């Protein structure tokens, strides 16, 4: 409540972060069908929707999502390679990439 009073977060963000009507997380198991056993082991999958921290996570995601659109963020190794090849250093130096 202090962050709301100080104006650090909005009413909407406060309502997202406030745990109302929360429930425990749900744990499900997906069978690993690629395993050769007849007794297929389960791969655990956790659903955290409507848990205590779910709204807080959504609030933080909304507040920090602009950081992912920075030109300095690399999505994967292919994006990394493309950024290196398009840089000015690529023409000056010989890179040995594996």
Short mmCIF file of N, CA and C in Angstrom, two decimals:
data_model
loop_
_atom_site.label_atom_id
_atom_site.label_comp_id
_atom_site.label_asym_id
_atom_site.label_seq_id
_atom_site.Cartn_x
_atom_site.Cartn_y
_atom_site.Cartn_z
N UNK A 1 0.82 -1.19 0.00
CA UNK A 1 0.00 0.00 0.00
C UNK A 1 0.86 1.26 0.00
N UNK A 2 2.07 1.17 0.56
CA UNK A 2 2.96 2.32 0.61
C UNK A 2 3.38 2.78 -0.77
N UNK A 3 3.62 1.85 -1.68
CA UNK A 3 4.02 2.21 -3.04
C UNK A 3 2.90 2.95 -3.76
N UNK A 4 1.67 2.56 -3.49
CA UNK A 4 0.52 3.23 -4.10
C UNK A 4 0.37 4.64 -3.55
N UNK A 5 0.51 4.80 -2.24
CA UNK A 5 0.38 6.13 -1.62
C UNK A 5 1.47 7.08 -2.09
N UNK A 6 2.66 6.56 -2.30
CA UNK A 6 3.77 7.40 -2.75
C UNK A 6 3.72 7.70 -4.24
N UNK A 7 2.80 7.06 -4.97
CA UNK A 7 2.67 7.30 -6.40
C UNK A 7 3.66 6.52 -7.24
N UNK A 8 4.30 5.52 -6.62
CA UNK A 8 5.28 4.71 -7.36
C UNK A 8 4.59 3.75 -8.33
N UNK A 9 3.40 3.26 -7.95
CA UNK A 9 2.61 2.39 -8.84
C UNK A 9 1.21 2.96 -8.95
N UNK A 10 0.51 2.59 -10.02
CA UNK A 10 -0.85 3.07 -10.26
C UNK A 10 -1.85 2.15 -9.56
N UNK A 11 -3.12 2.57 -9.54
CA UNK A 11 -4.18 1.74 -8.97
C UNK A 11 -4.30 0.42 -9.72
N UNK A 12 -4.18 0.47 -11.03
CA UNK A 12 -4.27 -0.75 -11.84
C UNK A 12 -3.15 -1.73 -11.49
N UNK A 13 -1.94 -1.22 -11.34
CA UNK A 13 -0.81 -2.08 -10.97
C UNK A 13 -0.99 -2.64 -9.56
N UNK A 14 -1.52 -1.83 -8.67
CA UNK A 14 -1.76 -2.30 -7.30
C UNK A 14 -2.78 -3.44 -7.30
N UNK A 15 -3.85 -3.28 -8.07
CA UNK A 15 -4.88 -4.33 -8.14
C UNK A 15 -4.34 -5.60 -8.77
N UNK A 16 -3.43 -5.47 -9.73
CA UNK A 16 -2.82 -6.66 -10.32
C UNK A 16 -1.95 -7.40 -9.31
N UNK A 17 -1.21 -6.66 -8.51
CA UNK A 17 -0.26 -7.27 -7.58
C UNK A 17 -0.92 -7.79 -6.31
N UNK A 18 -2.11 -7.31 -5.99
CA UNK A 18 -2.78 -7.70 -4.74
C UNK A 18 -3.36 -9.11 -4.89
N UNK A 19 -2.96 -10.05 -4.02
CA UNK A 19 -3.45 -11.43 -4.14
C UNK A 19 -4.86 -11.57 -3.59
N UNK A 20 -5.85 -11.62 -4.48
CA UNK A 20 -7.25 -11.80 -4.08
C UNK A 20 -7.76 -13.08 -4.73
N UNK A 21 -8.36 -13.94 -3.93
CA UNK A 21 -8.94 -15.17 -4.46
C UNK A 21 -7.91 -16.10 -5.06
N UNK A 22 -6.73 -16.12 -4.47
CA UNK A 22 -5.68 -16.96 -5.04
C UNK A 22 -5.92 -18.42 -4.70
N UNK A 23 -5.29 -19.28 -5.47
CA UNK A 23 -5.40 -20.73 -5.25
C UNK A 23 -4.01 -21.33 -5.36
N UNK A 24 -3.84 -22.56 -4.88
CA UNK A 24 -2.52 -23.20 -5.02
C UNK A 24 -2.21 -23.50 -6.48
N UNK A 25 -0.94 -23.58 -6.78
CA UNK A 25 -0.53 -23.91 -8.15
C UNK A 25 -0.96 -25.34 -8.47
N UNK A 26 -1.17 -25.61 -9.75
CA UNK A 26 -1.57 -26.95 -10.19
C UNK A 26 -0.39 -27.63 -10.86
N UNK A 27 -0.18 -28.86 -10.47
CA UNK A 27 0.91 -29.66 -11.04
C UNK A 27 0.30 -30.78 -11.86
N UNK A 28 0.65 -30.82 -13.14
CA UNK A 28 0.17 -31.86 -14.04
C UNK A 28 1.38 -32.63 -14.55
N UNK A 29 1.14 -33.78 -15.12
CA UNK A 29 2.22 -34.58 -15.68
C UNK A 29 1.93 -35.00 -17.09
N UNK A 30 2.83 -34.70 -18.00
CA UNK A 30 2.71 -35.15 -19.38
C UNK A 30 3.59 -36.38 -19.57
N UNK A 31 3.04 -37.46 -20.12
CA UNK A 31 3.86 -38.66 -20.29
C UNK A 31 4.93 -38.46 -21.35
N UNK A 32 6.12 -38.97 -21.06
CA UNK A 32 7.23 -38.92 -22.02
C UNK A 32 7.10 -40.13 -22.94
N UNK A 33 6.36 -39.96 -24.03
CA UNK A 33 6.07 -41.08 -24.93
C UNK A 33 7.27 -41.52 -25.76
N UNK A 34 8.30 -40.70 -25.82
CA UNK A 34 9.49 -41.06 -26.59
C UNK A 34 10.38 -42.04 -25.84
N UNK A 35 10.11 -42.28 -24.56
CA UNK A 35 10.90 -43.23 -23.78
C UNK A 35 10.48 -44.65 -24.15
N UNK A 36 11.43 -45.60 -24.18
CA UNK A 36 11.10 -46.96 -24.62
C UNK A 36 10.36 -47.80 -23.58
N UNK A 37 10.23 -47.34 -22.35
CA UNK A 37 9.59 -48.14 -21.30
C UNK A 37 8.09 -48.25 -21.53
N UNK A 38 7.49 -49.27 -20.92
CA UNK A 38 6.03 -49.32 -20.91
C UNK A 38 5.48 -48.40 -19.83
N UNK A 39 6.23 -48.24 -18.75
CA UNK A 39 5.84 -47.31 -17.69
C UNK A 39 6.42 -45.94 -18.03
N UNK A 40 5.65 -45.15 -18.74
CA UNK A 40 6.14 -43.86 -19.21
C UNK A 40 6.33 -42.91 -18.03
N UNK A 41 7.53 -42.33 -17.88
CA UNK A 41 7.71 -41.33 -16.83
C UNK A 41 6.96 -40.05 -17.19
N UNK A 42 6.65 -39.27 -16.19
CA UNK A 42 5.91 -38.03 -16.41
C UNK A 42 6.84 -36.83 -16.37
N UNK A 43 6.55 -35.89 -17.24
CA UNK A 43 7.26 -34.61 -17.27
C UNK A 43 6.38 -33.61 -16.50
N UNK A 44 6.84 -33.09 -15.37
CA UNK A 44 5.98 -32.19 -14.58
C UNK A 44 5.78 -30.84 -15.25
N UNK A 45 4.55 -30.36 -15.22
CA UNK A 45 4.18 -29.05 -15.76
C UNK A 45 3.42 -28.30 -14.67
N UNK A 46 3.90 -27.12 -14.32
CA UNK A 46 3.29 -26.34 -13.24
C UNK A 46 2.48 -25.20 -13.85
N UNK A 47 1.21 -25.10 -13.46
CA UNK A 47 0.36 -23.99 -13.86
C UNK A 47 0.24 -23.04 -12.68
N UNK A 48 0.68 -21.81 -12.87
CA UNK A 48 0.67 -20.83 -11.79
C UNK A 48 -0.41 -19.77 -11.97
N UNK A 49 -1.36 -19.99 -12.86
CA UNK A 49 -2.42 -19.02 -13.10
C UNK A 49 -3.27 -18.88 -11.84
N UNK A 50 -3.56 -17.64 -11.48
CA UNK A 50 -4.35 -17.26 -10.31
C UNK A 50 -3.72 -17.68 -8.98
N UNK A 51 -2.40 -17.88 -8.96
CA UNK A 51 -1.72 -18.13 -7.69
C UNK A 51 -1.37 -16.79 -7.04
N UNK A 52 -0.77 -16.83 -5.87
CA UNK A 52 -0.46 -15.61 -5.12
C UNK A 52 0.44 -14.67 -5.93
N UNK A 53 1.46 -15.19 -6.58
CA UNK A 53 2.41 -14.35 -7.30
C UNK A 53 2.07 -14.09 -8.75
N UNK A 54 0.95 -14.61 -9.25
CA UNK A 54 0.61 -14.47 -10.67
C UNK A 54 0.38 -13.01 -11.07
N UNK A 55 -0.42 -12.29 -10.30
CA UNK A 55 -0.69 -10.88 -10.62
C UNK A 55 0.55 -10.02 -10.52
N UNK A 56 1.37 -10.29 -9.51
CA UNK A 56 2.62 -9.55 -9.36
C UNK A 56 3.54 -9.80 -10.55
N UNK A 57 3.59 -11.04 -11.01
CA UNK A 57 4.39 -11.38 -12.19
C UNK A 57 3.90 -10.66 -13.43
N UNK A 58 2.58 -10.58 -13.60
CA UNK A 58 2.02 -9.86 -14.75
C UNK A 58 2.35 -8.37 -14.67
N UNK A 59 2.28 -7.81 -13.46
CA UNK A 59 2.60 -6.40 -13.29
C UNK A 59 4.06 -6.14 -13.65
N UNK A 60 4.96 -7.00 -13.18
CA UNK A 60 6.38 -6.83 -13.50
C UNK A 60 6.65 -7.04 -14.98
N UNK A 61 5.96 -8.00 -15.60
CA UNK A 61 6.12 -8.23 -17.04
C UNK A 61 5.72 -6.99 -17.82
N UNK A 62 4.60 -6.39 -17.45
CA UNK A 62 4.16 -5.17 -18.14
C UNK A 62 5.15 -4.03 -17.93
N UNK A 63 5.70 -3.92 -16.73
CA UNK A 63 6.62 -2.83 -16.43
C UNK A 63 7.99 -2.99 -17.04
N UNK A 64 8.41 -4.23 -17.27
CA UNK A 64 9.77 -4.48 -17.77
C UNK A 64 9.80 -4.90 -19.24
N UNK A 65 8.64 -4.99 -19.90
CA UNK A 65 8.61 -5.51 -21.27
C UNK A 65 9.36 -4.61 -22.26
N UNK A 66 9.46 -3.32 -21.97
CA UNK A 66 10.17 -2.42 -22.88
C UNK A 66 11.66 -2.75 -22.96
N UNK A 67 12.19 -3.44 -21.96
CA UNK A 67 13.61 -3.78 -21.98
C UNK A 67 13.94 -4.85 -23.02
N UNK A 68 12.94 -5.66 -23.42
CA UNK A 68 13.18 -6.72 -24.39
C UNK A 68 13.26 -6.20 -25.82
N UNK A 69 12.82 -4.97 -26.06
CA UNK A 69 12.84 -4.41 -27.41
C UNK A 69 14.09 -3.60 -27.68
N UNK A 70 15.02 -3.64 -26.77
CA UNK A 70 16.27 -2.90 -26.93
C UNK A 70 17.11 -3.51 -28.06
N UNK A 71 17.85 -2.69 -28.80
CA UNK A 71 18.72 -3.25 -29.85
C UNK A 71 19.87 -4.07 -29.28
N UNK A 72 20.07 -4.02 -27.98
CA UNK A 72 21.17 -4.75 -27.35
C UNK A 72 20.74 -6.12 -26.83
N UNK A 73 19.48 -6.47 -27.01
CA UNK A 73 18.97 -7.78 -26.58
C UNK A 73 19.11 -8.76 -27.74
N UNK A 74 19.63 -9.94 -27.46
CA UNK A 74 19.82 -10.97 -28.48
C UNK A 74 18.84 -12.10 -28.21
N UNK A 75 18.05 -12.47 -29.24
CA UNK A 75 17.03 -13.50 -29.07
C UNK A 75 17.62 -14.89 -28.99
N UNK A 76 18.52 -15.21 -29.91
CA UNK A 76 19.08 -16.56 -29.97
C UNK A 76 20.43 -16.50 -30.67
N UNK A 77 21.04 -17.66 -30.90
CA UNK A 77 22.38 -17.68 -31.50
C UNK A 77 22.36 -17.20 -32.95
N UNK A 78 21.26 -17.41 -33.65
CA UNK A 78 21.17 -16.93 -35.04
C UNK A 78 21.14 -15.40 -35.07
N UNK A 79 20.40 -14.81 -34.16
CA UNK A 79 20.35 -13.35 -34.06
C UNK A 79 21.72 -12.80 -33.70
N UNK A 80 22.43 -13.49 -32.80
CA UNK A 80 23.79 -13.09 -32.41
C UNK A 80 24.72 -13.10 -33.62
N UNK A 81 24.66 -14.16 -34.41
CA UNK A 81 25.51 -14.27 -35.59
C UNK A 81 25.19 -13.17 -36.60
N UNK A 82 23.91 -12.88 -36.82
CA UNK A 82 23.53 -11.81 -37.74
C UNK A 82 24.01 -10.45 -37.26
N UNK A 83 23.95 -10.21 -35.96
CA UNK A 83 24.42 -8.92 -35.43
C UNK A 83 25.93 -8.79 -35.57
N UNK A 84 26.65 -9.87 -35.38
CA UNK A 84 28.11 -9.82 -35.55
C UNK A 84 28.46 -9.57 -37.01
N UNK A 85 27.79 -10.28 -37.91
CA UNK A 85 28.10 -10.12 -39.34
C UNK A 85 27.76 -8.72 -39.86
N UNK A 86 26.74 -8.10 -39.28
CA UNK A 86 26.36 -6.76 -39.75
C UNK A 86 27.12 -5.64 -39.04
N UNK A 87 27.96 -5.97 -38.08
CA UNK A 87 28.70 -4.94 -37.36
C UNK A 87 29.89 -4.44 -38.18
N UNK A 88 30.41 -3.28 -37.79
CA UNK A 88 31.56 -2.70 -38.48
C UNK A 88 32.83 -3.50 -38.19
N UNK A 89 32.88 -4.14 -37.03
CA UNK A 89 34.06 -4.92 -36.67
C UNK A 89 34.23 -6.13 -37.58
N UNK A 90 33.13 -6.64 -38.13
CA UNK A 90 33.19 -7.82 -38.99
C UNK A 90 34.07 -7.56 -40.21
N UNK A 91 34.02 -6.35 -40.74
CA UNK A 91 34.81 -6.02 -41.92
C UNK A 91 36.28 -5.76 -41.58
N UNK A 92 36.56 -5.33 -40.34
CA UNK A 92 37.93 -5.03 -39.95
C UNK A 92 38.70 -6.25 -39.46
N UNK A 93 38.03 -7.16 -38.82
CA UNK A 93 38.71 -8.30 -38.21
C UNK A 93 38.19 -9.60 -38.79
N UNK A 94 39.02 -10.59 -38.78
CA UNK A 94 38.61 -11.92 -39.22
C UNK A 94 38.13 -12.69 -37.99
N UNK A 95 36.85 -13.04 -37.96
CA UNK A 95 36.30 -13.81 -36.85
C UNK A 95 36.28 -15.27 -37.22
N UNK A 96 36.58 -16.10 -36.27
CA UNK A 96 36.46 -17.54 -36.45
C UNK A 96 35.30 -18.02 -35.60
N UNK A 97 34.19 -18.30 -36.25
CA UNK A 97 32.99 -18.73 -35.54
C UNK A 97 32.81 -20.22 -35.72
N UNK A 98 32.45 -20.87 -34.63
CA UNK A 98 32.22 -22.31 -34.69
C UNK A 98 30.82 -22.61 -35.11
#
